[in-house]
mmCIF file with all atom_site columns, C-alpha atoms in Angstrom:
data_model
loop_
_atom_site.group_PDB
_atom_site.id
_atom_site.type_symbol
_atom_site.label_atom_id
_atom_site.label_alt_id
_atom_site.label_comp_id
_atom_site.label_asym_id
_atom_site.label_entity_id
_atom_site.label_seq_id
_atom_site.pdbx_PDB_ins_code
_atom_site.Cartn_x
_atom_site.Cartn_y
_atom_site.Cartn_z
_atom_site.occupancy
_atom_site.B_iso_or_equiv
_atom_site.pdbx_formal_charge
_atom_site.auth_seq_id
_atom_site.auth_comp_id
_atom_site.auth_asym_id
_atom_site.auth_atom_id
_atom_site.pdbx_PDB_model_num
ATOM 1   C CA . HIS A 1 1   ? 40.781 112.068 -13.105 1.00 0.00 ? 290 HIS A CA 1
ATOM 2   C CA . PRO A 1 2   ? 39.397 113.884 -16.272 1.00 0.00 ? 291 PRO A CA 1
ATOM 3   C CA . VAL A 1 3   ? 36.646 115.351 -14.749 1.00 0.00 ? 292 VAL A CA 1
ATOM 4   C CA . ALA A 1 4   ? 38.525 116.868 -11.818 1.00 0.00 ? 293 ALA A CA 1
ATOM 5   C CA . GLN A 1 5   ? 41.505 117.885 -13.584 1.00 0.00 ? 294 GLN A CA 1
ATOM 6   C CA . MET A 1 6   ? 39.233 119.104 -16.768 1.00 0.00 ? 295 MET A CA 1
ATOM 7   C CA . MET A 1 7   ? 41.134 117.560 -19.493 1.00 0.00 ? 296 MET A CA 1
ATOM 8   C CA . ALA A 1 8   ? 40.303 114.403 -21.465 1.00 0.00 ? 297 ALA A CA 1
ATOM 9   C CA . PRO A 1 9   ? 42.370 111.208 -22.008 1.00 0.00 ? 298 PRO A CA 1
ATOM 10  C CA . ASP A 1 10  ? 42.741 112.205 -25.427 1.00 0.00 ? 299 ASP A CA 1
ATOM 11  C CA . ALA A 1 11  ? 43.865 115.929 -25.053 1.00 0.00 ? 300 ALA A CA 1
ATOM 12  C CA . PRO A 1 12  ? 47.114 116.714 -26.393 1.00 0.00 ? 301 PRO A CA 1
ATOM 13  C CA . ASP A 1 13  ? 48.688 117.471 -22.763 1.00 0.00 ? 302 ASP A CA 1
ATOM 14  C CA . ALA A 1 14  ? 47.303 114.241 -21.480 1.00 0.00 ? 303 ALA A CA 1
ATOM 15  C CA . MET A 1 15  ? 48.544 112.307 -24.485 1.00 0.00 ? 304 MET A CA 1
ATOM 16  C CA . ARG A 1 16  ? 52.212 113.923 -23.821 1.00 0.00 ? 305 ARG A CA 1
ATOM 17  C CA . LEU A 1 17  ? 51.692 112.461 -20.163 1.00 0.00 ? 306 LEU A CA 1
ATOM 18  C CA . PHE A 1 18  ? 50.665 109.092 -21.216 1.00 0.00 ? 307 PHE A CA 1
ATOM 19  C CA . ALA A 1 19  ? 53.932 108.912 -23.590 1.00 0.00 ? 308 ALA A CA 1
ATOM 20  C CA . TRP A 1 20  ? 56.004 109.465 -20.772 1.00 0.00 ? 309 TRP A CA 1
ATOM 21  C CA . CYS A 1 21  ? 54.303 106.824 -18.638 1.00 0.00 ? 310 CYS A CA 1
ATOM 22  C CA . ALA A 1 22  ? 54.525 104.417 -21.207 1.00 0.00 ? 311 ALA A CA 1
ATOM 23  C CA . GLU A 1 23  ? 58.113 105.007 -21.750 1.00 0.00 ? 312 GLU A CA 1
ATOM 24  C CA . ASN A 1 24  ? 59.094 104.977 -18.206 1.00 0.00 ? 313 ASN A CA 1
ATOM 25  C CA . GLU A 1 25  ? 56.687 102.078 -17.293 1.00 0.00 ? 314 GLU A CA 1
ATOM 26  C CA . VAL A 1 26  ? 54.592 103.852 -15.035 1.00 0.00 ? 315 VAL A CA 1
ATOM 27  C CA . VAL A 1 27  ? 51.143 102.502 -14.437 1.00 0.00 ? 316 VAL A CA 1
ATOM 28  C CA . VAL A 1 28  ? 48.339 105.045 -14.966 1.00 0.00 ? 317 VAL A CA 1
ATOM 29  C CA . LEU A 1 29  ? 45.213 104.603 -12.670 1.00 0.00 ? 318 LEU A CA 1
ATOM 30  C CA . THR A 1 30  ? 42.561 106.904 -14.061 1.00 0.00 ? 319 THR A CA 1
ATOM 31  C CA . HIS A 1 31  ? 38.781 107.518 -13.224 1.00 0.00 ? 320 HIS A CA 1
ATOM 32  C CA . THR A 1 32  ? 36.476 106.377 -16.002 1.00 0.00 ? 321 THR A CA 1
ATOM 33  C CA . GLY A 1 33  ? 32.900 107.275 -16.813 1.00 0.00 ? 322 GLY A CA 1
ATOM 34  C CA . PHE A 1 34  ? 30.760 109.529 -14.342 1.00 0.00 ? 323 PHE A CA 1
ATOM 35  C CA . THR A 1 35  ? 28.060 109.095 -11.645 1.00 0.00 ? 324 THR A CA 1
ATOM 36  C CA . GLY A 1 36  ? 25.730 112.018 -12.926 1.00 0.00 ? 325 GLY A CA 1
ATOM 37  C CA . ARG A 1 37  ? 26.763 114.035 -10.068 1.00 0.00 ? 326 ARG A CA 1
ATOM 38  C CA . GLU A 1 38  ? 29.296 116.115 -11.534 1.00 0.00 ? 327 GLU A CA 1
ATOM 39  C CA . PRO A 1 39  ? 28.339 119.064 -14.245 1.00 0.00 ? 328 PRO A CA 1
ATOM 40  C CA . ALA A 1 40  ? 26.740 118.013 -17.557 1.00 0.00 ? 329 ALA A CA 1
ATOM 41  C CA . PHE A 1 41  ? 29.726 119.870 -19.447 1.00 0.00 ? 330 PHE A CA 1
ATOM 42  C CA . LEU A 1 42  ? 32.181 117.874 -17.705 1.00 0.00 ? 331 LEU A CA 1
ATOM 43  C CA . ARG A 1 43  ? 31.056 114.306 -18.487 1.00 0.00 ? 332 ARG A CA 1
ATOM 44  C CA . ALA A 1 44  ? 32.386 114.144 -21.713 1.00 0.00 ? 333 ALA A CA 1
ATOM 45  C CA . LEU A 1 45  ? 35.959 114.364 -20.424 1.00 0.00 ? 334 LEU A CA 1
ATOM 46  C CA . SER A 1 46  ? 35.601 110.858 -18.768 1.00 0.00 ? 335 SER A CA 1
ATOM 47  C CA . GLU A 1 47  ? 33.814 109.115 -21.753 1.00 0.00 ? 336 GLU A CA 1
ATOM 48  C CA . PRO A 1 48  ? 35.271 105.465 -21.924 1.00 0.00 ? 337 PRO A CA 1
ATOM 49  C CA . GLU A 1 49  ? 35.947 105.614 -25.747 1.00 0.00 ? 338 GLU A CA 1
ATOM 50  C CA . ARG A 1 50  ? 38.503 108.493 -25.210 1.00 0.00 ? 339 ARG A CA 1
ATOM 51  C CA . PHE A 1 51  ? 40.888 106.357 -23.503 1.00 0.00 ? 340 PHE A CA 1
ATOM 52  C CA . SER A 1 52  ? 41.329 104.445 -26.992 1.00 0.00 ? 341 SER A CA 1
ATOM 53  C CA . ALA A 1 53  ? 43.592 107.114 -28.306 1.00 0.00 ? 342 ALA A CA 1
ATOM 54  C CA . PRO A 1 54  ? 46.471 107.354 -26.033 1.00 0.00 ? 343 PRO A CA 1
ATOM 55  C CA . LEU A 1 55  ? 46.271 103.246 -25.851 1.00 0.00 ? 344 LEU A CA 1
ATOM 56  C CA . LYS A 1 56  ? 46.529 102.900 -29.239 1.00 0.00 ? 345 LYS A CA 1
ATOM 57  C CA . ALA A 1 57  ? 49.223 105.338 -29.535 1.00 0.00 ? 346 ALA A CA 1
ATOM 58  C CA . TYR A 1 58  ? 51.326 103.968 -26.975 1.00 0.00 ? 347 TYR A CA 1
ATOM 59  C CA . PRO A 1 59  ? 51.136 100.287 -26.805 1.00 0.00 ? 348 PRO A CA 1
ATOM 60  C CA . LYS A 1 60  ? 53.714 100.026 -23.658 1.00 0.00 ? 349 LYS A CA 1
ATOM 61  C CA . LEU A 1 61  ? 51.011 101.990 -21.702 1.00 0.00 ? 350 LEU A CA 1
ATOM 62  C CA . LYS A 1 62  ? 49.404 100.213 -18.889 1.00 0.00 ? 351 LYS A CA 1
ATOM 63  C CA . MET A 1 63  ? 46.405 102.021 -17.486 1.00 0.00 ? 352 MET A CA 1
ATOM 64  C CA . ILE A 1 64  ? 43.861 100.840 -14.353 1.00 0.00 ? 353 ILE A CA 1
ATOM 65  C CA . PHE A 1 65  ? 40.227 102.108 -15.242 1.00 0.00 ? 354 PHE A CA 1
ATOM 66  C CA . ALA A 1 66  ? 39.005 103.103 -11.891 1.00 0.00 ? 355 ALA A CA 1
ATOM 67  C CA . HIS A 1 67  ? 35.492 102.450 -11.168 1.00 0.00 ? 356 HIS A CA 1
ATOM 68  C CA . THR A 1 68  ? 35.102 100.318 -14.576 1.00 0.00 ? 357 THR A CA 1
ATOM 69  C CA . GLY A 1 69  ? 33.172 103.477 -15.863 1.00 0.00 ? 358 GLY A CA 1
ATOM 70  C CA . SER A 1 70  ? 31.163 103.847 -12.668 1.00 0.00 ? 359 SER A CA 1
ATOM 71  C CA . ARG A 1 71  ? 27.643 102.883 -13.341 1.00 0.00 ? 360 ARG A CA 1
ATOM 72  C CA . ALA A 1 72  ? 26.717 105.151 -15.947 1.00 0.00 ? 361 ALA A CA 1
ATOM 73  C CA . ARG A 1 73  ? 29.440 103.908 -18.607 1.00 0.00 ? 362 ARG A CA 1
ATOM 74  C CA . PHE A 1 74  ? 30.206 100.045 -17.340 1.00 0.00 ? 363 PHE A CA 1
ATOM 75  C CA . PRO A 1 75  ? 29.319 98.734  -20.648 1.00 0.00 ? 364 PRO A CA 1
ATOM 76  C CA . GLU A 1 76  ? 31.096 101.063 -22.717 1.00 0.00 ? 365 GLU A CA 1
ATOM 77  C CA . THR A 1 77  ? 34.274 100.851 -20.240 1.00 0.00 ? 366 THR A CA 1
ATOM 78  C CA . LEU A 1 78  ? 34.202 97.338  -20.734 1.00 0.00 ? 367 LEU A CA 1
ATOM 79  C CA . ALA A 1 79  ? 33.994 97.294  -24.223 1.00 0.00 ? 368 ALA A CA 1
ATOM 80  C CA . VAL A 1 80  ? 37.211 99.698  -24.460 1.00 0.00 ? 369 VAL A CA 1
ATOM 81  C CA . ALA A 1 81  ? 39.079 97.413  -21.998 1.00 0.00 ? 370 ALA A CA 1
ATOM 82  C CA . LYS A 1 82  ? 38.361 94.318  -24.174 1.00 0.00 ? 371 LYS A CA 1
ATOM 83  C CA . GLN A 1 83  ? 39.971 96.290  -27.321 1.00 0.00 ? 372 GLN A CA 1
ATOM 84  C CA . HIS A 1 84  ? 42.958 96.886  -25.290 1.00 0.00 ? 373 HIS A CA 1
ATOM 85  C CA . ARG A 1 85  ? 43.060 93.798  -22.804 1.00 0.00 ? 374 ARG A CA 1
ATOM 86  C CA . ASP A 1 86  ? 46.950 93.795  -22.948 1.00 0.00 ? 375 ASP A CA 1
ATOM 87  C CA . GLN A 1 87  ? 47.149 97.191  -21.549 1.00 0.00 ? 376 GLN A CA 1
ATOM 88  C CA . VAL A 1 88  ? 44.060 97.426  -19.260 1.00 0.00 ? 377 VAL A CA 1
ATOM 89  C CA . TRP A 1 89  ? 43.030 96.335  -15.651 1.00 0.00 ? 378 TRP A CA 1
ATOM 90  C CA . LEU A 1 90  ? 39.834 96.986  -14.464 1.00 0.00 ? 379 LEU A CA 1
ATOM 91  C CA . GLU A 1 91  ? 39.033 98.204  -10.922 1.00 0.00 ? 380 GLU A CA 1
ATOM 92  C CA . PHE A 1 92  ? 35.348 98.123  -9.984  1.00 0.00 ? 381 PHE A CA 1
ATOM 93  C CA . SER A 1 93  ? 34.665 100.075 -6.812  1.00 0.00 ? 382 SER A CA 1
ATOM 94  C CA . GLY A 1 94  ? 31.474 101.247 -6.694  1.00 0.00 ? 383 GLY A CA 1
ATOM 95  C CA . GLN A 1 95  ? 29.955 98.390  -9.080  1.00 0.00 ? 384 GLN A CA 1
ATOM 96  C CA . PRO A 1 96  ? 26.852 96.284  -8.079  1.00 0.00 ? 385 PRO A CA 1
ATOM 97  C CA . VAL A 1 97  ? 27.253 92.570  -7.690  1.00 0.00 ? 386 VAL A CA 1
ATOM 98  C CA . PRO A 1 98  ? 25.732 91.934  -11.248 1.00 0.00 ? 387 PRO A CA 1
ATOM 99  C CA . ASN A 1 99  ? 28.594 93.891  -12.849 1.00 0.00 ? 388 ASN A CA 1
ATOM 100 C CA . ILE A 1 100 ? 31.109 92.606  -10.869 1.00 0.00 ? 389 ILE A CA 1
ATOM 101 C CA . LYS A 1 101 ? 29.865 88.928  -11.785 1.00 0.00 ? 390 LYS A CA 1
ATOM 102 C CA . THR A 1 102 ? 29.765 90.494  -15.643 1.00 0.00 ? 391 THR A CA 1
ATOM 103 C CA . LEU A 1 103 ? 33.571 91.099  -15.148 1.00 0.00 ? 392 LEU A CA 1
ATOM 104 C CA . LEU A 1 104 ? 34.164 87.824  -13.709 1.00 0.00 ? 393 LEU A CA 1
ATOM 105 C CA . GLU A 1 105 ? 32.670 86.083  -16.909 1.00 0.00 ? 394 GLU A CA 1
ATOM 106 C CA . GLU A 1 106 ? 33.871 88.575  -19.691 1.00 0.00 ? 395 GLU A CA 1
ATOM 107 C CA . TYR A 1 107 ? 37.007 89.779  -18.425 1.00 0.00 ? 396 TYR A CA 1
ATOM 108 C CA . PRO A 1 108 ? 40.299 87.761  -17.250 1.00 0.00 ? 397 PRO A CA 1
ATOM 109 C CA . ALA A 1 109 ? 40.307 87.654  -13.369 1.00 0.00 ? 398 ALA A CA 1
ATOM 110 C CA . GLU A 1 110 ? 44.032 88.214  -13.621 1.00 0.00 ? 399 GLU A CA 1
ATOM 111 C CA . LYS A 1 111 ? 43.329 91.795  -14.959 1.00 0.00 ? 400 LYS A CA 1
ATOM 112 C CA . LEU A 1 112 ? 40.941 92.755  -12.192 1.00 0.00 ? 401 LEU A CA 1
ATOM 113 C CA . ILE A 1 113 ? 41.659 94.744  -9.242  1.00 0.00 ? 402 ILE A CA 1
ATOM 114 C CA . TYR A 1 114 ? 39.765 95.370  -6.119  1.00 0.00 ? 403 TYR A CA 1
ATOM 115 C CA . GLY A 1 115 ? 39.886 99.078  -4.801  1.00 0.00 ? 404 GLY A CA 1
ATOM 116 C CA . THR A 1 116 ? 38.007 101.515 -2.835  1.00 0.00 ? 405 THR A CA 1
ATOM 117 C CA . ASP A 1 117 ? 36.797 105.025 -3.545  1.00 0.00 ? 406 ASP A CA 1
ATOM 118 C CA . TRP A 1 118 ? 37.000 105.809 0.273   1.00 0.00 ? 407 TRP A CA 1
ATOM 119 C CA . PRO A 1 119 ? 35.862 108.559 1.505   1.00 0.00 ? 408 PRO A CA 1
ATOM 120 C CA . PHE A 1 120 ? 33.337 108.836 -0.892  1.00 0.00 ? 409 PHE A CA 1
ATOM 121 C CA . TYR A 1 121 ? 31.714 105.281 -0.918  1.00 0.00 ? 410 TYR A CA 1
ATOM 122 C CA . PRO A 1 122 ? 31.765 103.111 2.130   1.00 0.00 ? 411 PRO A CA 1
ATOM 123 C CA . LEU A 1 123 ? 34.301 100.520 2.439   1.00 0.00 ? 412 LEU A CA 1
ATOM 124 C CA . SER A 1 124 ? 32.305 97.532  3.732   1.00 0.00 ? 413 SER A CA 1
ATOM 125 C CA . VAL A 1 125 ? 29.815 97.904  0.844   1.00 0.00 ? 414 VAL A CA 1
ATOM 126 C CA . GLY A 1 126 ? 32.200 97.332  -1.971  1.00 0.00 ? 415 GLY A CA 1
ATOM 127 C CA . LEU A 1 127 ? 33.917 94.557  -0.017  1.00 0.00 ? 416 LEU A CA 1
ATOM 128 C CA . ALA A 1 128 ? 30.579 92.694  0.916   1.00 0.00 ? 417 ALA A CA 1
ATOM 129 C CA . ARG A 1 129 ? 29.586 93.020  -2.792  1.00 0.00 ? 418 ARG A CA 1
ATOM 130 C CA . PHE A 1 130 ? 32.720 91.476  -4.094  1.00 0.00 ? 419 PHE A CA 1
ATOM 131 C CA . MET A 1 131 ? 32.645 88.795  -1.727  1.00 0.00 ? 420 MET A CA 1
ATOM 132 C CA . VAL A 1 132 ? 28.913 88.031  -2.735  1.00 0.00 ? 421 VAL A CA 1
ATOM 133 C CA . ALA A 1 133 ? 30.107 88.209  -6.419  1.00 0.00 ? 422 ALA A CA 1
ATOM 134 C CA . THR A 1 134 ? 32.602 85.735  -5.951  1.00 0.00 ? 423 THR A CA 1
ATOM 135 C CA . ALA A 1 135 ? 30.867 83.271  -3.845  1.00 0.00 ? 424 ALA A CA 1
ATOM 136 C CA . GLY A 1 136 ? 31.645 79.787  -5.201  1.00 0.00 ? 425 GLY A CA 1
ATOM 137 C CA . ARG A 1 137 ? 34.744 81.215  -6.986  1.00 0.00 ? 426 ARG A CA 1
ATOM 138 C CA . GLU A 1 138 ? 36.586 81.799  -3.605  1.00 0.00 ? 427 GLU A CA 1
ATOM 139 C CA . GLU A 1 139 ? 40.048 80.877  -5.377  1.00 0.00 ? 428 GLU A CA 1
ATOM 140 C CA . LEU A 1 140 ? 39.731 84.308  -7.373  1.00 0.00 ? 429 LEU A CA 1
ATOM 141 C CA . ARG A 1 141 ? 39.956 86.020  -4.422  1.00 0.00 ? 430 ARG A CA 1
ATOM 142 C CA . PRO A 1 142 ? 43.418 86.530  -3.310  1.00 0.00 ? 431 PRO A CA 1
ATOM 143 C CA . GLY A 1 143 ? 44.347 87.711  -6.849  1.00 0.00 ? 432 GLY A CA 1
ATOM 144 C CA . ILE A 1 144 ? 42.059 90.286  -7.308  1.00 0.00 ? 433 ILE A CA 1
ATOM 145 C CA . LEU A 1 145 ? 42.274 91.304  -3.752  1.00 0.00 ? 434 LEU A CA 1
ATOM 146 C CA . ARG A 1 146 ? 46.111 91.578  -3.772  1.00 0.00 ? 435 ARG A CA 1
ATOM 147 C CA . ASP A 1 147 ? 48.192 89.343  -6.178  1.00 0.00 ? 436 ASP A CA 1
ATOM 148 C CA . ASN A 1 148 ? 47.045 91.223  -9.713  1.00 0.00 ? 437 ASN A CA 1
ATOM 149 C CA . PHE A 1 149 ? 48.012 94.691  -8.398  1.00 0.00 ? 438 PHE A CA 1
ATOM 150 C CA . SER A 1 150 ? 51.260 93.352  -6.958  1.00 0.00 ? 439 SER A CA 1
ATOM 151 C CA . GLN A 1 151 ? 52.026 91.509  -10.433 1.00 0.00 ? 440 GLN A CA 1
ATOM 152 C CA . LEU A 1 152 ? 51.302 94.670  -12.347 1.00 0.00 ? 441 LEU A CA 1
ATOM 153 C CA . LEU A 1 153 ? 53.533 96.515  -10.147 1.00 0.00 ? 442 LEU A CA 1
ATOM 154 C CA . ASN A 1 154 ? 56.274 94.063  -10.223 1.00 0.00 ? 443 ASN A CA 1
ATOM 155 C CA . MET A 1 155 ? 55.971 93.733  -6.453  1.00 0.00 ? 444 MET A CA 1
ATOM 156 C CA . ASN A 1 156 ? 57.008 90.619  -4.600  1.00 0.00 ? 445 ASN A CA 1
ATOM 157 C CA . THR A 1 157 ? 54.130 89.244  -2.633  1.00 0.00 ? 446 THR A CA 1
ATOM 158 C CA . ALA A 1 158 ? 56.143 86.528  -0.932  1.00 0.00 ? 447 ALA A CA 1
#
């Protein structure tokens, strides 16, 4: 969490950590974007563009962008993810229905992961938004709700 840890993803210490994660096949779940509730001076630490440096430097690095940039940086986060499609999965907790629909149209469904930001955001709201966004595309639900994450972590879902 760049804001909570006060360290940008392209900082030297973070880059060393990401190098280790890439070499050891550790998937990184990272907060992206900001809500506007945090101090302004910390917001720059989680700018989506700052994740490009470790993704470029370590082609084996796999990242899950939590919240897909939050509301303040959704388009920018999606743009970075598209540049590193082979390495980035998008988790979209906190996103409104129109943004979830955008992800369904513009990003591979097998790279989308349902998650929560509990205890900060009500579980029922996020799930309801997901269900509304996928109405008429129910076949995507098992993958996004379970299978995509299991495959990313090489877990057997049988």
